[in-house]
Coordinates of C-alpha atoms and ligand atoms in Angstrom, one line a residue:
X904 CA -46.5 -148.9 33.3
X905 CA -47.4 -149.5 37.1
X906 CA -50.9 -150.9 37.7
X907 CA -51.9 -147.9 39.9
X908 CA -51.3 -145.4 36.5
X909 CA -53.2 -148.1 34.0
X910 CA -54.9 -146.5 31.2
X911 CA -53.7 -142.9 31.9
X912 CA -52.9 -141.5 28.7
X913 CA -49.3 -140.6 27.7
X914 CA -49.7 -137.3 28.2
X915 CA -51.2 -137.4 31.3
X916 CA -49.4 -134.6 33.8
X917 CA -47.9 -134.7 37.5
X918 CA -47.5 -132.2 40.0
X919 CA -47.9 -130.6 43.7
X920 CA -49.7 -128.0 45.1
X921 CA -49.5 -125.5 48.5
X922 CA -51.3 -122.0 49.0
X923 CA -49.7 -118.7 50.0
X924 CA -51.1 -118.8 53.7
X925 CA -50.3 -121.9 54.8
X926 CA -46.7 -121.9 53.2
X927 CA -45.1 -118.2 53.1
X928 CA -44.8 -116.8 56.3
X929 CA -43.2 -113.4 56.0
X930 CA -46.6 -112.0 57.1
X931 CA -45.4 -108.5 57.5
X932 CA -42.8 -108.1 55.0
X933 CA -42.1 -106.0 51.9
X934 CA -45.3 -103.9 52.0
X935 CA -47.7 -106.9 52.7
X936 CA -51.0 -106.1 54.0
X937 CA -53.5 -108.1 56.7
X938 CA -55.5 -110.8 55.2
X939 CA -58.7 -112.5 57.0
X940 CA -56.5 -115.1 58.2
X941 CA -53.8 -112.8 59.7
X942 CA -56.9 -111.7 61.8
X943 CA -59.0 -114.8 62.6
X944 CA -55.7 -116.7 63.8
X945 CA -55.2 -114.1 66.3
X946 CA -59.2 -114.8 67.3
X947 CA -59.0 -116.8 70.2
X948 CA -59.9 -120.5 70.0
X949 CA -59.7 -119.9 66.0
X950 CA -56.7 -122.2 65.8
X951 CA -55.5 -124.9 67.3
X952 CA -52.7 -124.0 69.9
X953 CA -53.3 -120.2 69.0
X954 CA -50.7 -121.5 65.6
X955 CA -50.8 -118.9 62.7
X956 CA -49.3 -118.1 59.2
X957 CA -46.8 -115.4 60.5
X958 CA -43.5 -117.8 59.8
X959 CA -45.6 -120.9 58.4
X960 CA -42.9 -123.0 56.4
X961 CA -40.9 -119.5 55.3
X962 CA -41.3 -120.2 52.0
X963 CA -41.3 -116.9 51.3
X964 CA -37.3 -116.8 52.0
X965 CA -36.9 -120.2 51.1
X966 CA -38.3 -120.0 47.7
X967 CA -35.1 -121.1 45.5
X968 CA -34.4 -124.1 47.7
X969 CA -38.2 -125.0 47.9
X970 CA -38.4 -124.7 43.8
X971 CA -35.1 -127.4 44.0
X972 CA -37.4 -129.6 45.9
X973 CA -40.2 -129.4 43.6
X974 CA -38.0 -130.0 40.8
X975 CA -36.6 -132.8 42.2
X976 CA -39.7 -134.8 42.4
X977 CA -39.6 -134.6 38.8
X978 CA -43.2 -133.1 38.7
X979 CA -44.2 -131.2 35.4
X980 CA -46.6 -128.6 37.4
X981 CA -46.5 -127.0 40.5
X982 CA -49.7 -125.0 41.8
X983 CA -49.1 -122.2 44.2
X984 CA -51.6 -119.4 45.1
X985 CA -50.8 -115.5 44.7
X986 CA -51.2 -113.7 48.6
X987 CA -54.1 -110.8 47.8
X988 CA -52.2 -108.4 50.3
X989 CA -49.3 -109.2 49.2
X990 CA -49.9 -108.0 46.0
X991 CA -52.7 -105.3 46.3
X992 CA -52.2 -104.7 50.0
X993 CA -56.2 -103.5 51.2
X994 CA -57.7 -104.6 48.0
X995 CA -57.8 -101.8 45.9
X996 CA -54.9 -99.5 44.2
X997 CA -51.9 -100.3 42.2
X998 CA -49.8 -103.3 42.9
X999 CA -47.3 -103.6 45.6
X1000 CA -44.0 -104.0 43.5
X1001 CA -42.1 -105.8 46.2
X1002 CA -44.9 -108.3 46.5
X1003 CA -45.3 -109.0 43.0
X1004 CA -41.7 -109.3 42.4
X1005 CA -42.1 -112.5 44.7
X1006 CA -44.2 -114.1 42.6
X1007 CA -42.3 -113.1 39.5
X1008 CA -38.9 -115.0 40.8
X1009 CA -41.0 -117.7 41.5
X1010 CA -42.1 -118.3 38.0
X1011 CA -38.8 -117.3 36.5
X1012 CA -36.9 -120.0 38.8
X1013 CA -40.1 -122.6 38.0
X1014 CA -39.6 -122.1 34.2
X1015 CA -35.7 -122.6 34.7
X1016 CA -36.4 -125.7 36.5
X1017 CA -38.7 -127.0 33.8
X1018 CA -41.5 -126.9 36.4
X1019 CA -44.5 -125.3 34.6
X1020 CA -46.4 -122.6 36.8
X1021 CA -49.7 -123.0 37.7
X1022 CA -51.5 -120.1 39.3
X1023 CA -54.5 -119.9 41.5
X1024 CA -55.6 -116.3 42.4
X1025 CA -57.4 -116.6 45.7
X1026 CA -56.5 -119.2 48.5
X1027 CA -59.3 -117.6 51.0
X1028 CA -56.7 -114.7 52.2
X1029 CA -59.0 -111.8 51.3
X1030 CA -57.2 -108.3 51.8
X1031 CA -58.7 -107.4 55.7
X1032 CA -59.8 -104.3 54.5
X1033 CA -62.4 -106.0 52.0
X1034 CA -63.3 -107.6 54.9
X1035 CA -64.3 -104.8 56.4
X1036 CA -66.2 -103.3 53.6
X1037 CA -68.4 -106.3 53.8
X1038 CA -66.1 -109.2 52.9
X1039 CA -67.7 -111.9 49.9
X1040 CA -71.1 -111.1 51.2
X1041 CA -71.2 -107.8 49.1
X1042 CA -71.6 -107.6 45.4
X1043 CA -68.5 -104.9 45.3
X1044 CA -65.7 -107.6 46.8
X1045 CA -66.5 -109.8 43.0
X1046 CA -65.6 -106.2 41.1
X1047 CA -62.4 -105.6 43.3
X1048 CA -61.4 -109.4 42.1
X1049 CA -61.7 -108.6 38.5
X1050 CA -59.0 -105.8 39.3
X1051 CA -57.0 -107.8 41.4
X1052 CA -56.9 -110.5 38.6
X1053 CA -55.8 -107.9 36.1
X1054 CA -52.9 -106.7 37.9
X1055 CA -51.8 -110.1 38.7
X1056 CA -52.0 -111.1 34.8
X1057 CA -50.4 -107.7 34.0
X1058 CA -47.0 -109.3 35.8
X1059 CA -47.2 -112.4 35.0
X1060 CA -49.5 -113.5 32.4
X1061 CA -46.3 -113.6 30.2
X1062 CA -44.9 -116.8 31.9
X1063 CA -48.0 -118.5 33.5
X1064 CA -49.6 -120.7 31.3
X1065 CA -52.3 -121.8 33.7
X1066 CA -55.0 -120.0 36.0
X1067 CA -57.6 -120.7 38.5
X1068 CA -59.5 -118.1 39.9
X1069 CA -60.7 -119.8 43.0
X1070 CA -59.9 -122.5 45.4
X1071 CA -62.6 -124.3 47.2
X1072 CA -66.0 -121.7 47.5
X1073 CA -67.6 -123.7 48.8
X1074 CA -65.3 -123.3 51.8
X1075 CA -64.5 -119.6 51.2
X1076 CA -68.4 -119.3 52.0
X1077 CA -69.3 -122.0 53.7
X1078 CA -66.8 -122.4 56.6
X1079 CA -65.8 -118.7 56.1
X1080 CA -69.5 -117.1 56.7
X1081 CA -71.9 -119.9 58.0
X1082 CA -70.4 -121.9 60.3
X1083 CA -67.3 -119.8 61.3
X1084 CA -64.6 -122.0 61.0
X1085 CA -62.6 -120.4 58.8
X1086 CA -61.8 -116.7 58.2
X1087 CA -63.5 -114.3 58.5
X1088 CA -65.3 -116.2 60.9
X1089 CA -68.9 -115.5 60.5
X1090 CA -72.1 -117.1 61.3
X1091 CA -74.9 -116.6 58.7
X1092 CA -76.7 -118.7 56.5
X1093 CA -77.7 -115.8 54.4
X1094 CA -74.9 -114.0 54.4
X1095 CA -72.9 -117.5 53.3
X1096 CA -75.6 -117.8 50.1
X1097 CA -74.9 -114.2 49.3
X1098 CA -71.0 -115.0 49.7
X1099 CA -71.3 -118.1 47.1
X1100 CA -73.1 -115.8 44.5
X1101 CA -70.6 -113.3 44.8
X1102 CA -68.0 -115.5 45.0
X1103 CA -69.1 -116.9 41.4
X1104 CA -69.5 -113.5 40.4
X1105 CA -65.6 -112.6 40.9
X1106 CA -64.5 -116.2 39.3
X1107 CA -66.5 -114.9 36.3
X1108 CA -65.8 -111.3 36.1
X1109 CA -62.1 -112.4 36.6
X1110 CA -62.5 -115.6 34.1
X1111 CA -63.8 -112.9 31.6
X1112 CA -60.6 -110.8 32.4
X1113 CA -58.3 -113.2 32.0
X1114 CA -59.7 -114.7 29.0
X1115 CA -60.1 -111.2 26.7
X1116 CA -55.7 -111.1 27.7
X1117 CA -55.6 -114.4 26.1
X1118 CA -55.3 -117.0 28.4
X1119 CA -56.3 -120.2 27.4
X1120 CA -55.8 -122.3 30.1
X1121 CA -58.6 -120.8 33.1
X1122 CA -60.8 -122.9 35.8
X1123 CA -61.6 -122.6 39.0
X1124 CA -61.7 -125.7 42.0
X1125 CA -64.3 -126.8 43.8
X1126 CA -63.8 -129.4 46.8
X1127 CA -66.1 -132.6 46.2
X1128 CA -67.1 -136.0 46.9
X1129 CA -69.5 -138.5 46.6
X1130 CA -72.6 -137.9 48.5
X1131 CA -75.3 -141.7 49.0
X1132 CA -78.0 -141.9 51.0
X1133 CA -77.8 -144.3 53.9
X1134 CA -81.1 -145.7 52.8
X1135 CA -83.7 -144.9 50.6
X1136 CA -85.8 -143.8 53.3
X1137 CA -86.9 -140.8 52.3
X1138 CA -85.1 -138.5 54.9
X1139 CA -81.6 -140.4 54.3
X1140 CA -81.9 -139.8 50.5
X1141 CA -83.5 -135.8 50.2
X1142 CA -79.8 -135.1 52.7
X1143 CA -77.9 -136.9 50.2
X1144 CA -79.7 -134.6 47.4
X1145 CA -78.8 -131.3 50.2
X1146 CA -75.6 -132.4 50.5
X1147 CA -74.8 -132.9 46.7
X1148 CA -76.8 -129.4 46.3
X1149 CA -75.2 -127.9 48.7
X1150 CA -72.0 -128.9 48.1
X1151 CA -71.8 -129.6 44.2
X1152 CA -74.4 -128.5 42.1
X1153 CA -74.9 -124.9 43.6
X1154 CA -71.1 -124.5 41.9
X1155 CA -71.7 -126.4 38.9
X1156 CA -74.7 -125.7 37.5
X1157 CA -74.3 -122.1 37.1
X1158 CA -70.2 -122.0 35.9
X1159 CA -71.1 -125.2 33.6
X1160 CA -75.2 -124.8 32.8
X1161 CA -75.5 -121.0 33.6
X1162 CA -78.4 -121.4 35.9
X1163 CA -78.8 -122.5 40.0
X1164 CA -80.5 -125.8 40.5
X1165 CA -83.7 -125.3 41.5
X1166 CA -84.2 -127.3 44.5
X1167 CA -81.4 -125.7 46.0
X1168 CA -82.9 -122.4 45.1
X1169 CA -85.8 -123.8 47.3
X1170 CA -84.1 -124.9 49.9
X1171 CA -82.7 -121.5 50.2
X1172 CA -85.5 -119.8 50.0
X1173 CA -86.9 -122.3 52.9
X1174 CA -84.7 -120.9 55.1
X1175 CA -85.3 -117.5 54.6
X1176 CA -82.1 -116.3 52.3
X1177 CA -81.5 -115.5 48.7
X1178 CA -79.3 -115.9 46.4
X1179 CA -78.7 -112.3 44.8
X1180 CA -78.6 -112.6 40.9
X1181 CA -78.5 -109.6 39.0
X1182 CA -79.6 -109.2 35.6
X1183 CA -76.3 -110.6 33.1
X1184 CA -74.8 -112.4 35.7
X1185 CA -75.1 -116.3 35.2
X1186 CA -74.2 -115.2 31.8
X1187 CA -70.9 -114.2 33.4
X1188 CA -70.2 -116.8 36.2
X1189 CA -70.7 -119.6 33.1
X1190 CA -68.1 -118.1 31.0
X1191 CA -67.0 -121.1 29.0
X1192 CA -64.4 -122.9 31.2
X1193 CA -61.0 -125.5 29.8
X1194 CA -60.8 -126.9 33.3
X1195 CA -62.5 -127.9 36.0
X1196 CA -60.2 -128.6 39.1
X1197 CA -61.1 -131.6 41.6
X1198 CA -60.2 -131.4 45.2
X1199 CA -60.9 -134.3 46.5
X1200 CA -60.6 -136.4 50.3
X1201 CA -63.3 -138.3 51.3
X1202 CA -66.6 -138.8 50.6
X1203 CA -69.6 -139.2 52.5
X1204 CA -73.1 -141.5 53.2
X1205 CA -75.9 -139.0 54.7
X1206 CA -78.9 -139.8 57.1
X1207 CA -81.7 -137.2 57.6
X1208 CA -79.6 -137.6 61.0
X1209 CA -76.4 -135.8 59.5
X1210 CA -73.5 -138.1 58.5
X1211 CA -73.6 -141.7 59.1
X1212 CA -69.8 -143.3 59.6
X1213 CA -69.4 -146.5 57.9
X1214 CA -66.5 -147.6 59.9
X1215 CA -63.6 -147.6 57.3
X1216 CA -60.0 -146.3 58.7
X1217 CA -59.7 -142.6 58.6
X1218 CA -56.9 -140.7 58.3
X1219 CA -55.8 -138.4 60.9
X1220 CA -58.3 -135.2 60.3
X1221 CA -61.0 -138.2 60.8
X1222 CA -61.8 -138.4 57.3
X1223 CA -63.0 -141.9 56.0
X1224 CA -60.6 -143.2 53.3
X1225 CA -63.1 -143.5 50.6
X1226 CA -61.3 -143.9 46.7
X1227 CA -64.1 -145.3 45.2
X1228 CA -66.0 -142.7 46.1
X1229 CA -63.5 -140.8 44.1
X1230 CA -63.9 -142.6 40.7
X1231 CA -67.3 -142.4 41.0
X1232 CA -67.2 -138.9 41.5
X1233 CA -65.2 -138.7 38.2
X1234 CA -67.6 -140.4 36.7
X1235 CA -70.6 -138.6 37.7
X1236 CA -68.9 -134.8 36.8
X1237 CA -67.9 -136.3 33.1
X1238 CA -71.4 -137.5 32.6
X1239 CA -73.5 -134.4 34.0
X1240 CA -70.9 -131.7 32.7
X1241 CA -68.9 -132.6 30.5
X1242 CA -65.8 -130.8 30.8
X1243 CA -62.2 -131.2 30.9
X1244 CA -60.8 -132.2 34.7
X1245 CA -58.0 -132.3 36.7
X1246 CA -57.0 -133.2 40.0
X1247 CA -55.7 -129.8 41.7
X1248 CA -55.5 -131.2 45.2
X1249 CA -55.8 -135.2 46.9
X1250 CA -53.8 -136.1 49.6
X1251 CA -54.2 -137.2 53.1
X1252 CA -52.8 -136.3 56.6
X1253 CA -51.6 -139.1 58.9
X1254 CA -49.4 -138.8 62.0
X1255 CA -45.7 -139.0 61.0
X1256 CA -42.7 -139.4 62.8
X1257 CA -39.6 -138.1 62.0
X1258 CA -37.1 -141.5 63.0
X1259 CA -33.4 -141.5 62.4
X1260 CA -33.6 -139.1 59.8
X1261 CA -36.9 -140.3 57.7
X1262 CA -40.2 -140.2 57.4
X1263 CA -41.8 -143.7 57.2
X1264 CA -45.0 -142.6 56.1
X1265 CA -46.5 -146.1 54.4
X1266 CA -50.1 -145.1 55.0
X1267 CA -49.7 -142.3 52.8
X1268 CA -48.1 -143.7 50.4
X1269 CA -50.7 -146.5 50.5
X1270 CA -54.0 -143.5 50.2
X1271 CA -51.9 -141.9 47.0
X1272 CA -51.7 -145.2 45.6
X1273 CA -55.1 -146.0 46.1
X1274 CA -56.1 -142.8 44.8
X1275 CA -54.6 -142.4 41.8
X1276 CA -55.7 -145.7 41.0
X1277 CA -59.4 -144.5 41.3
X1278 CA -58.4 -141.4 38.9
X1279 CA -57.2 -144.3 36.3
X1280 CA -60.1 -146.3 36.7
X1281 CA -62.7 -143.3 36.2
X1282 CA -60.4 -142.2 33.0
X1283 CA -60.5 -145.6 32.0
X1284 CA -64.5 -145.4 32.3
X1285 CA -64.7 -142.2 30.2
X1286 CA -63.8 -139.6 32.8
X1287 CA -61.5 -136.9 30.8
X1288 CA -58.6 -136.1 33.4
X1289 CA -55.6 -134.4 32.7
X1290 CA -53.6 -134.5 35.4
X1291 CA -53.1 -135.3 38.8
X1292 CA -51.7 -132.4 41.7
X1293 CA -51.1 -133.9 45.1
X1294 CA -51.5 -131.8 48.8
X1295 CA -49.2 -131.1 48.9
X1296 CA -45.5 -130.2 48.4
X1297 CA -45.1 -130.1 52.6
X1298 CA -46.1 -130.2 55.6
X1299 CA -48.0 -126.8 56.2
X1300 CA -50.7 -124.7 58.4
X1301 CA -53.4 -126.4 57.9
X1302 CA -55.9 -123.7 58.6
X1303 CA -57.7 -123.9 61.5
X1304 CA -56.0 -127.0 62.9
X1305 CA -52.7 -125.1 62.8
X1306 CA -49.4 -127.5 62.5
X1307 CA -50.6 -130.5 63.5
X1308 CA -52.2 -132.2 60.8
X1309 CA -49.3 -132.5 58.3
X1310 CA -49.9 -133.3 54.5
X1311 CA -46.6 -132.8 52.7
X1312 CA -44.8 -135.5 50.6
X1313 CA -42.1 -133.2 52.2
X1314 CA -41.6 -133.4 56.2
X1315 CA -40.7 -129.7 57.9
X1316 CA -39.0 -129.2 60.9
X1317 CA -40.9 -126.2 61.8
X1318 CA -37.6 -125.2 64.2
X1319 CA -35.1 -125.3 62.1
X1320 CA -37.5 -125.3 58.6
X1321 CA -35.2 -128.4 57.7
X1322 CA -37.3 -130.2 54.4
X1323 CA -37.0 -133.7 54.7
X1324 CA -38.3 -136.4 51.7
X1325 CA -40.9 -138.7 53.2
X1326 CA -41.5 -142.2 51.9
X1327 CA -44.0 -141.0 50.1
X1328 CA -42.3 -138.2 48.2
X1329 CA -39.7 -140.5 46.8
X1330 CA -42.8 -142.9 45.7
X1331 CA -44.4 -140.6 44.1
X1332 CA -41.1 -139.2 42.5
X1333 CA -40.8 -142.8 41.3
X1334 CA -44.3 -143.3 40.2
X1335 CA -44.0 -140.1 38.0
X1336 CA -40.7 -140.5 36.5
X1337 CA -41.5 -144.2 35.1
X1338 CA -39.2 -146.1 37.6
X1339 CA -42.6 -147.8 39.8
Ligands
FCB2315 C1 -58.3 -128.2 51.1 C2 -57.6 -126.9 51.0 C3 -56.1 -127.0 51.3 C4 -55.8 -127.9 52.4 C5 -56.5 -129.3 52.1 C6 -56.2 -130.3 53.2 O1 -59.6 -128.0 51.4 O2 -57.8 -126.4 49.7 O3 -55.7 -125.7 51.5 O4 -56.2 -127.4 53.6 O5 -57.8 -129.1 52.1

């Protein structure tokens, strides 16, 4: 066994990941209705280079070839996210056949491949037209998700083995409704706190859902890292605590302990928002859980300044290359919740070149390898991990910095949608298949 995978059990799995948005394209097509990101791309400003989803890396015609290329990195998983409007065009009704029938080919040529499905139910493209009802901020958007989720399952909880109900909240709120830069855009504090509750409310009404159908495999993701204070002055160390509230806890505590920490709670109420919890509904959002997904990139040391760079390299969204913050992270989730983990997302954009025909791309190569080796080290400390997913499959929109920040073990020619391996993807094909 290569060092990097030392002490990862036997069973241990391997896979890739992408999301409906930044891969599919076909914005328009086969009944598909607008999602917040259809909208805020065409925002001014929004995106880099005014870039948007419409085309993205045409997966959405491309699907066989692309399910080749996943099965030829000898993964065992492959996590893809179901388009909303695709499926349930403005939220609400019966499902869009056409749409649907996307998905279902997907998991049909996944199973043939001996790739096994793994679903996630909302990559941030709300249907507009919740939106425009009131978006995450209102209690009604969680209800519509429970529906949504049902109709999904309906088609394919036959094949799919594996379900998350949400990617990242934290930016689905966050970025989405407080500091505006994601879809839909907004700029609220409060309406961002009433967002996250609502948000937990739909993974558990949908959890719930899912669960009375018999699946047996359900989680949700959350984005996280380490969060240390600078200092132990007591400024540096309370915007560590924020940032860990804020960014951790406030997710945690009520899907794994059923209740909001209460210095968050007070730090929300300091600023003059709430967090709406009706009667029955942390009973709901901590619906018992097999899987906790970890999305993980950096991590981060705080001053009551904001955050303090330490002057490691970065990669090329400016994020510090940090893998010891990601065992200890590993760590720190196995001892204060106890529940089973795994990697849906790690990976790392630098700034490849396409040269004669390949994609050197050492420094990625070099983060994966670093990375993965921090997974081992916090399984061999106690940390129960199942698997590992990297970010991702390809090259993709990546949100609001459009197609300039590429991720993919997979280069794309966004001209001719040419896939090329990188370095990297035949590494990690390597790494997985026993020949590293
Ligand atoms: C995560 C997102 C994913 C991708 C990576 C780089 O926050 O879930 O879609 O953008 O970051």
């Amino acid at each position: 066994m290569s060092d990097v995978t030392a002490g990862l059990p036997d069973d241990f799995f391997w896979g890739v990941a992408t999301s409906a948005y930044q891969i599919e394209g076909a914005w328009d097509e086969d009944g598909r209705g607008l999602s917040i990101w259809d909208t805020f791309a065409r925002r001014p400003g929004a995106v880099v280079n005014g870039e948007n989803g419409d085309v993205a890396c045409d997966h959405y015609h491309r699907m066989p070839e692309d399910v080749s290329l996943i099965a030829g990195l000898g993964v065992d998983k492959y996590r893809f996210s179901v388009s909303w409007p695709r499926v349930q065009p403005g939220g609400r009704g019966p499902v869009n056949p056409r749409g649907i029938d996307f998905y279902s080919r997907l998991v049909d040529s996944l199973l043939e491949k001996g790739v096994d499905p793994w679903l996630t139910l909302y990559h941030w493209d709300l249907p507009q037209e919740l939106e425009d009802a009131g978006g995450w901020p209102l209690r009604d958007t969680a209800h519509r998700f429970q529906d949504y989720a049902g109709l999904v399952h309906d088609a394919l909880g036959d094949r799919v083995p594996t379900w998350t109900t949400l990617n990242e909240p934290w930016c689905s709120a966050v970025l989405g409704y407080e500091t505006g830069r994601h879809a839909p855009g907004r700029t609220s504090f409060a309406e961002a706190m009433r967002a996250t509750h609502h948000l937990l409310l739909a993974h558990g009404l949908a959890a719930g859902e899912l669960r009375s159908r018999g699946v047996s495999s359900l989680g949700i993701t959350l984005n996280m890292g380490s969060h240390t204070a600078a200092s132990s002055d007591p400024g540096d160390v309370d915007a560590a605590r924020r940032a860990d509230g804020f960014g951790t806890r406030i997710y945690l505590d009520p899907l794994v302990l059923g209740r909001y920490p209460d210095d968050v709670l007070a730090d929300v109420a300091a600023r003059g928002a709430s967090i709406p919890v009706a009667d029955g509904d942390l009973a709901v959002i901590s619906t018992p859980l097999d899987v906790v997904g970890v999305n993980y990139y950096t991590s981060h040391v705080h001053s009551a300044g904001g955050v303090v760079p330490t002057g490691r390299p970065v990669t090329a969204m400016d994020w510090e290359i940090v893998p010891e913050g990601f065992t200890s992270l590993l760590l720190r989730l196995q001892r204060d919740y106890s529940v089973p983990m795994v990697i849906t997302e790690n990976g790392a954009a630098f700034d490849d070149r396409l040269v004669d025909g390949l994609v050197e791309d050492v420094d990625r190569v070099a983060y994966l390898a670093s990375h993965i080796s921090a997974v081992a080290a916090a399984v061999r400390g106690g940390a129960d991990v199942r698997g590992y997913l990297a970010w991702s499959l390809m090259d993709n929109f990546e949100w609001g910095y459009g197609y300039g920040k590429r991720f993919g073990l997979v280069w794309v020619d966004y001209g001719s949608q040419e896939r090329v391996l990188k370095r990297s993807a035949r590494w990690y094909r390597d790494l997985i298949t026993g020949g590293l």
